[in-house]
Structure formats: C-alpha cells, structure tokens
Amino acid sequence: MNTYFDIIMIPLQLLIIFFTLYYFFVSWFGLFGKKKEVKIYNESKTFALIACAHNEERVIAQLVDNLRRLHYNDALYDIYVVADNCSDKTAEVARKAGALVHERFSETGKGKGFALAWMFDRLFQLDKQYDAVCVFDADNLVHPDFLKEMNSRLCNGERIIQGYMDAKNPTDTWVSGVFAISFWIVNHVWSLAKYNMGLSCCLGGTGMCFDTEVLKRYGWRATCLTEDMEFTIQAMMEGIPTTWAHDAIIYDEKPLTFKQTWNQRKRWSQGHFDVADRYLIPMITKAIKTCNIVMLDCSVNLIQPYFLMISTFFVLCSYIYNFYPFYTNILYTIIPVEVWTLVGIGQYIFPVAVLWKIRASLKSWLYLLLYPLFIYSWIPITALGWWHRHDHEWSHTLHTRGISFDDVIIPEDAVNDGPKEVVFAKKDEK
C-alpha cells in the first residue's frame, strides 16, 4: 500500500467494483421479456382485497368501483377498506361505493403497517376465510385481469407476489413523469430481471398478494416506515421469496411536486436503513450458513443505500485525487477501461430500452431528459434517511387525482404482450 488511506480506499473500491458489475449484470435479464410460465385461468382462489386509507375521500370511491369490476367471479372476492384514523368522509364514501369498511382509531401505532396488522387480525376471525389477501393503496387503479393473474400464480405454488407498479398520472407534472420513469425502469431491469433469474423480488407496498396461510403462520410483524421491505426480509429469513407478476398491473398516483417526492423518498430511505440495521447481519449470516444464494442476493438489496453513500464518497475523493493522488487507484487495474465504458453506456441504454419497450408517450421521452436530476437527488435524501433512520413518524402523501377506470385507455396487448404506458382520457374524450 502506498498510503494509510489505502486501508480504507482499496476495500471501498472493491465494493464499488462488485456492486457496479452486479447491478449491470442483473439488469440485462429484464430487457428481453419474461420467462415462460404456465397460466392457470380457472378461477378457484378466493381473495380479500384490502385498501388502507387515511383521509382518502377524494380517491377511495374510484378504487372500490374499479375493484368491483375486475374480470373475476364476484363470489370469489370481497373488498375491505380500513379507514385508518380518518377525520374526513373516507369511511362513508367507501361504504357507498360498496366496500366492507372497518374503522380504526389509535393514537399509537400510526401508519400502514399497524393498520394492516390490525385488519389481518380481524380478517382471520371472520367466519368467511380466504385463500389469499391482496393489498392496495387508496389512490390505486387496478387492471381488470389482476386477480386472474394472481390466481394463476397462487395455483402455481407462489406464496408472496408483487404486481407490476405502473403510474396513473405519468404526464401531470415533470415530477410525476420522472417518478413514473423510475418505477418503469425498476420494474424491468430489477424486479423482472430478478424473477427471470430465480431470485427474490421486493414488495412495493401496493399490488401485493399473500397466501393467507403465510400470514397466519408467521403473522404481520412489519410496522416500520417501509413495512413492505420489512415483510419481504422477514419472509426471506423463513425461506419464502417474493415473486414478480409482470402482468398483474396496478396504477399508482405519483407525487406532483418535488417536495412531495422528497418527503416520500426520505421516508422510504429511513425505513430502508432501519430494516438494514436490524436484519442485514442476521440475513448474511444465515445465507452463508445455508449456502442460500437467493437470501444472499436479498442481503445485497439491503446494502443498496449504503452503496449509494459509499460511491458518492468515492466520487468526491476521485476529484481530490486528480490534484493530489492520496490513494492507490485499482479500478482500472482490476477491470479494463473497456468494461467501465460499457457499464457507463449501459446507464443510458437501460432507460431508453425500457421506454421503448413500454411504448412511452412523447411527453415521457421529454421527461427522460430530467431523469438524471431525479436520480442525483437521491444522494442528499439517502444521507438524511440515514441520519433519521431511527425516527418512525409516518409522513402521509396527499392523493388528489380522482381518476376512475372509465378514464383509462389501455392498449389491447397491455397484458398479453407486457405492460404498456396507458392513456387517461379527458372528460370530453369519453
């Protein structure tokens, strides 16, 4: 070693090499379609559809009406709404729309994770029992074939399933536009890619499907700011991976302002660090002891925000290195410059390939120019998330886009040939 700084900088560079090549390698598996699967469309599974809603009177009726019109036997599913600490007319609106409403009031245990745990306990005490539970956010719209796809996955033995998370307002503002682009990219080059490789995906908070027996056996103990990731890790610790249903599509309302997306992503980052602090070491230890590659891959996912902070630190150090070479640079010694060039080009290829694949609108292509701003904003957000990782105060995102499914124009091949960007008609276009 040339300097004392190498004690830190060489291991740091080795981590950067590993994670960079790992992400680059995985991403390719999501660009060329999904692996073959046996579709079982014989409607047999029963479902409880649950939406947790906190002051969502503007959007909850559209979701309930949408769920009532799914292409699935009405007798095989029921719709439940948890009106969680509401001070508006959410419960009343949901009942009028046709949902079975359960009102929850609690000064402690605020947040979606606690509301789900409360509702699951009530659900399992009912006389009527269900094969599976699906969870949605109040602002969602759901593709008519969602339950058909989830029924097929359950019949094929999958137990925890995440649906494709699309956007219902990708062209409202540049913020909702770049947020939608980020979800499309993650859907393809991360979630679909991992599913194609036989690895575990990560729950996304909505569009989730659970085999009821899994919930009854292990309980719902995920109550942090990112209850979806926490349950993903808890299930993986029990050897149950999360699978990806690319054709089970839900449409989520993306934030309209940068402040909204900042607060939402900060909450996600806080929750991610919180889960990593509690589960990373136990998961790595168990993965090594059991030689479980899928579990080890999940561990890598937990490290992701730390990697962002590490790589940011290294970039800053590399600028100083240009004027004062205070450490030994091994990046180009271990990996040829041609490989780094290919990886650099890939960062531009992947977003373009995904937008081309989903046949994105012209406006989405224009928003792609602002996508780097969105990506780099993750750096300060992640730093703040780490600093506040032990804070558990829930930050509610206000939903205002009251779109019904009648406003949605879905391409005919949106499921059979994979998700496409949908169009939402204006009032005078219907």
mmCIF file of N, CA, C and O in Angstrom, residues 155-189:
data_model
loop_
_atom_site.group_PDB
_atom_site.id
_atom_site.type_symbol
_atom_site.label_atom_id
_atom_site.label_comp_id
_atom_site.label_asym_id
_atom_site.label_seq_id
_atom_site.Cartn_x
_atom_site.Cartn_y
_atom_site.Cartn_z
ATOM 1 N N CYS A 155 -52.003 -20.711 -7.919
ATOM 2 C CA CYS A 155 -52.203 -22.101 -8.344
ATOM 3 C C CYS A 155 -50.888 -22.770 -8.732
ATOM 4 O O CYS A 155 -50.762 -23.998 -8.666
ATOM 5 N N ASN A 156 -49.910 -21.958 -9.114
ATOM 6 C CA ASN A 156 -48.591 -22.492 -9.460
ATOM 7 C C ASN A 156 -47.662 -22.593 -8.256
ATOM 8 O O ASN A 156 -46.482 -22.905 -8.396
ATOM 9 N N GLY A 157 -48.202 -22.302 -7.073
ATOM 10 C CA GLY A 157 -47.426 -22.516 -5.849
ATOM 11 C C GLY A 157 -46.710 -21.304 -5.289
ATOM 12 O O GLY A 157 -46.024 -21.412 -4.262
ATOM 13 N N GLU A 158 -46.847 -20.148 -5.928
ATOM 14 C CA GLU A 158 -46.200 -18.951 -5.398
ATOM 15 C C GLU A 158 -47.002 -18.442 -4.200
ATOM 16 O O GLU A 158 -48.229 -18.515 -4.186
ATOM 17 N N ARG A 159 -46.294 -17.895 -3.204
ATOM 18 C CA ARG A 159 -46.971 -17.561 -1.948
ATOM 19 C C ARG A 159 -46.962 -16.073 -1.605
ATOM 20 O O ARG A 159 -47.864 -15.587 -0.923
ATOM 21 N N ILE A 160 -45.955 -15.362 -2.041
ATOM 22 C CA ILE A 160 -45.900 -13.912 -1.849
ATOM 23 C C ILE A 160 -45.569 -13.302 -3.209
ATOM 24 O O ILE A 160 -44.528 -13.617 -3.798
ATOM 25 N N ILE A 161 -46.442 -12.445 -3.707
ATOM 26 C CA ILE A 161 -46.327 -11.995 -5.097
ATOM 27 C C ILE A 161 -46.488 -10.478 -5.167
ATOM 28 O O ILE A 161 -47.387 -9.911 -4.540
ATOM 29 N N GLN A 162 -45.627 -9.837 -5.943
ATOM 30 C CA GLN A 162 -45.732 -8.405 -6.171
ATOM 31 C C GLN A 162 -46.152 -8.151 -7.611
ATOM 32 O O GLN A 162 -45.582 -8.712 -8.537
ATOM 33 N N GLY A 163 -47.163 -7.293 -7.791
ATOM 34 C CA GLY A 163 -47.620 -6.943 -9.123
ATOM 35 C C GLY A 163 -46.820 -5.800 -9.721
ATOM 36 O O GLY A 163 -46.065 -5.106 -9.036
ATOM 37 N N TYR A 164 -47.031 -5.590 -11.015
ATOM 38 C CA TYR A 164 -46.361 -4.533 -11.780
ATOM 39 C C TYR A 164 -46.911 -3.178 -11.362
ATOM 40 O O TYR A 164 -48.108 -2.926 -11.452
ATOM 41 N N MET A 165 -46.040 -2.273 -10.909
ATOM 42 C CA MET A 165 -46.467 -0.962 -10.420
ATOM 43 C C MET A 165 -46.312 0.098 -11.505
ATOM 44 O O MET A 165 -45.219 0.576 -11.779
ATOM 45 N N ASP A 166 -47.428 0.428 -12.115
ATOM 46 C CA ASP A 166 -47.449 1.435 -13.174
ATOM 47 C C ASP A 166 -47.892 2.781 -12.583
ATOM 48 O O ASP A 166 -48.117 2.892 -11.376
ATOM 49 N N ALA A 167 -48.045 3.791 -13.426
ATOM 50 C CA ALA A 167 -48.438 5.127 -12.978
ATOM 51 C C ALA A 167 -49.745 5.541 -13.638
ATOM 52 O O ALA A 167 -49.954 5.294 -14.823
ATOM 53 N N LYS A 168 -50.620 6.181 -12.864
ATOM 54 C CA LYS A 168 -51.871 6.659 -13.445
ATOM 55 C C LYS A 168 -51.796 8.141 -13.821
ATOM 56 O O LYS A 168 -52.705 8.656 -14.449
ATOM 57 N N ASN A 169 -50.706 8.808 -13.452
ATOM 58 C CA ASN A 169 -50.562 10.222 -13.816
ATOM 59 C C ASN A 169 -49.138 10.548 -14.277
ATOM 60 O O ASN A 169 -48.487 11.458 -13.759
ATOM 61 N N PRO A 170 -48.611 9.807 -15.264
ATOM 62 C CA PRO A 170 -47.210 9.998 -15.666
ATOM 63 C C PRO A 170 -46.938 11.297 -16.417
ATOM 64 O O PRO A 170 -45.763 11.632 -16.631
ATOM 65 N N THR A 171 -47.982 12.015 -16.811
ATOM 66 C CA THR A 171 -47.755 13.247 -17.570
ATOM 67 C C THR A 171 -48.351 14.473 -16.883
ATOM 68 O O THR A 171 -48.478 15.532 -17.499
ATOM 69 N N ASP A 172 -48.719 14.363 -15.606
ATOM 70 C CA ASP A 172 -49.297 15.508 -14.898
ATOM 71 C C ASP A 172 -48.280 16.632 -14.707
ATOM 72 O O ASP A 172 -48.565 17.799 -14.956
ATOM 73 N N THR A 173 -47.094 16.275 -14.183
ATOM 74 C CA THR A 173 -46.015 17.234 -13.989
ATOM 75 C C THR A 173 -44.695 16.530 -14.310
ATOM 76 O O THR A 173 -44.651 15.302 -14.440
ATOM 77 N N TRP A 174 -43.622 17.304 -14.393
ATOM 78 C CA TRP A 174 -42.324 16.667 -14.666
ATOM 79 C C TRP A 174 -41.916 15.753 -13.510
ATOM 80 O O TRP A 174 -41.236 14.744 -13.725
ATOM 81 N N VAL A 175 -42.376 16.084 -12.285
ATOM 82 C CA VAL A 175 -42.042 15.258 -11.121
ATOM 83 C C VAL A 175 -42.733 13.903 -11.217
ATOM 84 O O VAL A 175 -42.099 12.848 -11.055
ATOM 85 N N SER A 176 -44.044 13.908 -11.471
ATOM 86 C CA SER A 176 -44.753 12.631 -11.626
ATOM 87 C C SER A 176 -44.208 11.873 -12.823
ATOM 88 O O SER A 176 -44.182 10.636 -12.830
ATOM 89 N N GLY A 177 -43.741 12.619 -13.837
ATOM 90 C CA GLY A 177 -43.187 11.992 -15.039
ATOM 91 C C GLY A 177 -41.903 11.228 -14.769
ATOM 92 O O GLY A 177 -41.766 10.067 -15.167
ATOM 93 N N VAL A 178 -40.957 11.868 -14.086
ATOM 94 C CA VAL A 178 -39.680 11.182 -13.819
ATOM 95 C C VAL A 178 -39.867 10.100 -12.761
ATOM 96 O O VAL A 178 -39.154 9.081 -12.772
ATOM 97 N N PHE A 179 -40.819 10.308 -11.843
ATOM 98 C CA PHE A 179 -41.107 9.275 -10.845
ATOM 99 C C PHE A 179 -41.657 8.026 -11.523
ATOM 100 O O PHE A 179 -41.289 6.902 -11.178
ATOM 101 N N ALA A 180 -42.546 8.231 -12.503
ATOM 102 C CA ALA A 180 -43.089 7.100 -13.258
ATOM 103 C C ALA A 180 -41.977 6.380 -14.015
ATOM 104 O O ALA A 180 -41.923 5.146 -14.036
ATOM 105 N N ILE A 181 -41.074 7.146 -14.627
ATOM 106 C CA ILE A 181 -39.953 6.548 -15.360
ATOM 107 C C ILE A 181 -39.113 5.683 -14.423
ATOM 108 O O ILE A 181 -38.700 4.571 -14.775
ATOM 109 N N SER A 182 -38.873 6.163 -13.213
ATOM 110 C CA SER A 182 -38.059 5.386 -12.270
ATOM 111 C C SER A 182 -38.730 4.065 -11.929
ATOM 112 O O SER A 182 -38.058 3.030 -11.804
ATOM 113 N N PHE A 183 -40.057 4.072 -11.787
ATOM 114 C CA PHE A 183 -40.779 2.831 -11.490
ATOM 115 C C PHE A 183 -40.726 1.885 -12.686
ATOM 116 O O PHE A 183 -40.556 0.671 -12.514
ATOM 117 N N TRP A 184 -40.904 2.411 -13.892
ATOM 118 C CA TRP A 184 -40.848 1.551 -15.075
ATOM 119 C C TRP A 184 -39.481 0.872 -15.188
ATOM 120 O O TRP A 184 -39.386 -0.310 -15.514
ATOM 121 N N ILE A 185 -38.443 1.633 -14.919
ATOM 122 C CA ILE A 185 -37.091 1.084 -15.020
ATOM 123 C C ILE A 185 -36.875 0.002 -13.970
ATOM 124 O O ILE A 185 -36.368 -1.088 -14.266
ATOM 125 N N VAL A 186 -37.267 0.282 -12.720
ATOM 126 C CA VAL A 186 -37.114 -0.705 -11.653
ATOM 127 C C VAL A 186 -37.926 -1.963 -11.955
ATOM 128 O O VAL A 186 -37.465 -3.093 -11.746
ATOM 129 N N ASN A 187 -39.148 -1.781 -12.487
ATOM 130 C CA ASN A 187 -39.993 -2.933 -12.832
ATOM 131 C C ASN A 187 -39.282 -3.890 -13.779
ATOM 132 O O ASN A 187 -39.386 -5.114 -13.638
ATOM 133 N N HIS A 188 -38.586 -3.339 -14.754
ATOM 134 C CA HIS A 188 -37.984 -4.167 -15.798
ATOM 135 C C HIS A 188 -36.562 -4.618 -15.465
ATOM 136 O O HIS A 188 -36.272 -5.817 -15.519
ATOM 137 N N VAL A 189 -35.673 -3.671 -15.149
ATOM 138 C CA VAL A 189 -34.258 -4.046 -15.006
ATOM 139 C C VAL A 189 -33.911 -4.491 -13.595
ATOM 140 O O VAL A 189 -32.746 -4.813 -13.322
#
